[in-house]
Coordinates of C-alpha atoms in Angstrom, one line a residue:
X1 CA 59.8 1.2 1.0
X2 CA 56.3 2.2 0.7
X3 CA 56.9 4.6 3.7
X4 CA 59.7 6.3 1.7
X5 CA 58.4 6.6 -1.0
X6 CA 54.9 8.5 0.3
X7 CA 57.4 10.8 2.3
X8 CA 58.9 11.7 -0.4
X9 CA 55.9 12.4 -2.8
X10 CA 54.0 14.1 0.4
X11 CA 56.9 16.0 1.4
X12 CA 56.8 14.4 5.1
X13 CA 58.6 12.9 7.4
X14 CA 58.4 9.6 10.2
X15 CA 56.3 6.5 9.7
X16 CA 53.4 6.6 7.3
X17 CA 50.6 5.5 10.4
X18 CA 52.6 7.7 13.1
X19 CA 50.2 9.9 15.8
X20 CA 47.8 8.1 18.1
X21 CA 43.8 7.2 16.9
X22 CA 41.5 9.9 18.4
X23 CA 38.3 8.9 19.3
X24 CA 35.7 11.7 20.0
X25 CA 32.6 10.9 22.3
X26 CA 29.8 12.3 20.6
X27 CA 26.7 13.2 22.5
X28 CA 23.0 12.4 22.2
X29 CA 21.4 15.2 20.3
X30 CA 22.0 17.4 17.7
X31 CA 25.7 16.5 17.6
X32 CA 24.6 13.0 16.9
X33 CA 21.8 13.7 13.9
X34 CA 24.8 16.3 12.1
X35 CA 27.2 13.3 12.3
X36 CA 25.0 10.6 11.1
X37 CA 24.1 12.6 8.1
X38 CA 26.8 14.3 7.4
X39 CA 27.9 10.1 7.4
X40 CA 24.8 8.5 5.4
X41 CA 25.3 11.6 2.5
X42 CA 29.0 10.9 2.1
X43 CA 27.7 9.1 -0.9
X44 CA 25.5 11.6 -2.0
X45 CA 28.2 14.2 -2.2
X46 CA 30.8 12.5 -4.1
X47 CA 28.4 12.0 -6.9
X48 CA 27.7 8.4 -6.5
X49 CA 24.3 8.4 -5.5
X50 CA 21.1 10.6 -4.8
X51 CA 19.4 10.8 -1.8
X52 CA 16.6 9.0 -3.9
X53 CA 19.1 5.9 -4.3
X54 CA 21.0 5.7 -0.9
X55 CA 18.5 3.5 0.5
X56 CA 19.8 0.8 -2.3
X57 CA 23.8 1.8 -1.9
X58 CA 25.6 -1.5 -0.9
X59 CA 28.6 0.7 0.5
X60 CA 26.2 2.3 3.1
X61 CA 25.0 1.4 6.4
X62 CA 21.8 3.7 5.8
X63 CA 20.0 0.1 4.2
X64 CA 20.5 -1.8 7.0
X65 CA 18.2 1.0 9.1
X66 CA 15.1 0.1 6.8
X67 CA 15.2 -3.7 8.1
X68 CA 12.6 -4.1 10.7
X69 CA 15.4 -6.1 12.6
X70 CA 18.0 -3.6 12.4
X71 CA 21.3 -5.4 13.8
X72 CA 22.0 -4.6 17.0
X73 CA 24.8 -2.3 16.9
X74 CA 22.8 0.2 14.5
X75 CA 20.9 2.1 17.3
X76 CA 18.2 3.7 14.8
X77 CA 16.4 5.1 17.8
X78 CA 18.9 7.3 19.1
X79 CA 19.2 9.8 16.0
X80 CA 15.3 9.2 14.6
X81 CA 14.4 10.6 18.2
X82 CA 16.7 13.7 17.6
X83 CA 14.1 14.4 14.8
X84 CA 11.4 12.6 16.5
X85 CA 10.6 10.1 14.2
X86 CA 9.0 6.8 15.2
X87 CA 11.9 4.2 15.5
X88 CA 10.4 2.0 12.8
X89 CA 10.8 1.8 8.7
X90 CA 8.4 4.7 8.4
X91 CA 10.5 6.6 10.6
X92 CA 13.2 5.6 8.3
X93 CA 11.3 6.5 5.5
X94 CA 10.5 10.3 7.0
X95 CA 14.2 10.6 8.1
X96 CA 15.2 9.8 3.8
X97 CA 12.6 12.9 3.1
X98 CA 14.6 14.8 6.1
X99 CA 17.7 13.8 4.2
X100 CA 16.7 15.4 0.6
X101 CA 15.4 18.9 2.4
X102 CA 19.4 19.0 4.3
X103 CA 21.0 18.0 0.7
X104 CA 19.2 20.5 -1.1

C-alpha cells in the first residue's frame, strides 16, 4: 500500500527501496576532510545549529571527536591530519575554528 501510494504521489514506478546500495571508497586526503565536513555542517546548514553549538548537537557524531577516548570506530586522526592538526581535543578544538572559516 504504502508503495502505491508514494508512486502515485511521486509519479514513479516499481518498489519503493528498488536499485542496489552504492558504496563509494573515499580516499585519505582532501576527499576525506570535504566529506567529513560537508557531514559534521549538515546541521549547520539546515538552520539547526551554528558552528558555535555543533560541538553540543546530540544528532551529531562531531561530540564524540572531543572525548579524549574517542570510540574506536571514529578515526579522528585520519581527517585532523588532512589539516594537520594534532589528533587530540585541541586538535578538535582548531578543526571547530577550521569549521567557522569553510561555513562562512
Amino acid at each position: 500500500t504504502y508503495a502505491n501510494r508514494f508512486n502515485r504521489f511521486h509519479g514513479e514506478r516499481g518498489h519503493v527501496f528498488q536499485g542496489r546500495y552504492k558504496s563509494i571508497l573515499i580516499e585519505e586526503g582532501r576527499p576525506l576532510l570535504g566529506l567529513v565536513n560537508n557531514i559534521h555542517l549538515n546541521p549547520v546548514r539546515a538552520g539547526l545549529v551554528s558552528v558555535r553549538e555543533l560541538e553540543s548537537h546530540a544528532f551529531s557524531s562531531y561530540p564524540k571527536f572531543f572525548k579524549r577516548k574517542v570510540p574506536q570506530f571514529l578515526k579522528r586522526s585520519h581527517f585532523l591530519g588532512c589539516l594537520e592538526f594534532p589528533d587530540s581535543v585541541k586538535g578538535m578544538k582548531m578543526y571547530g575554528q577550521y569549521l567557522e572559516t569553510v561555513e562562512e
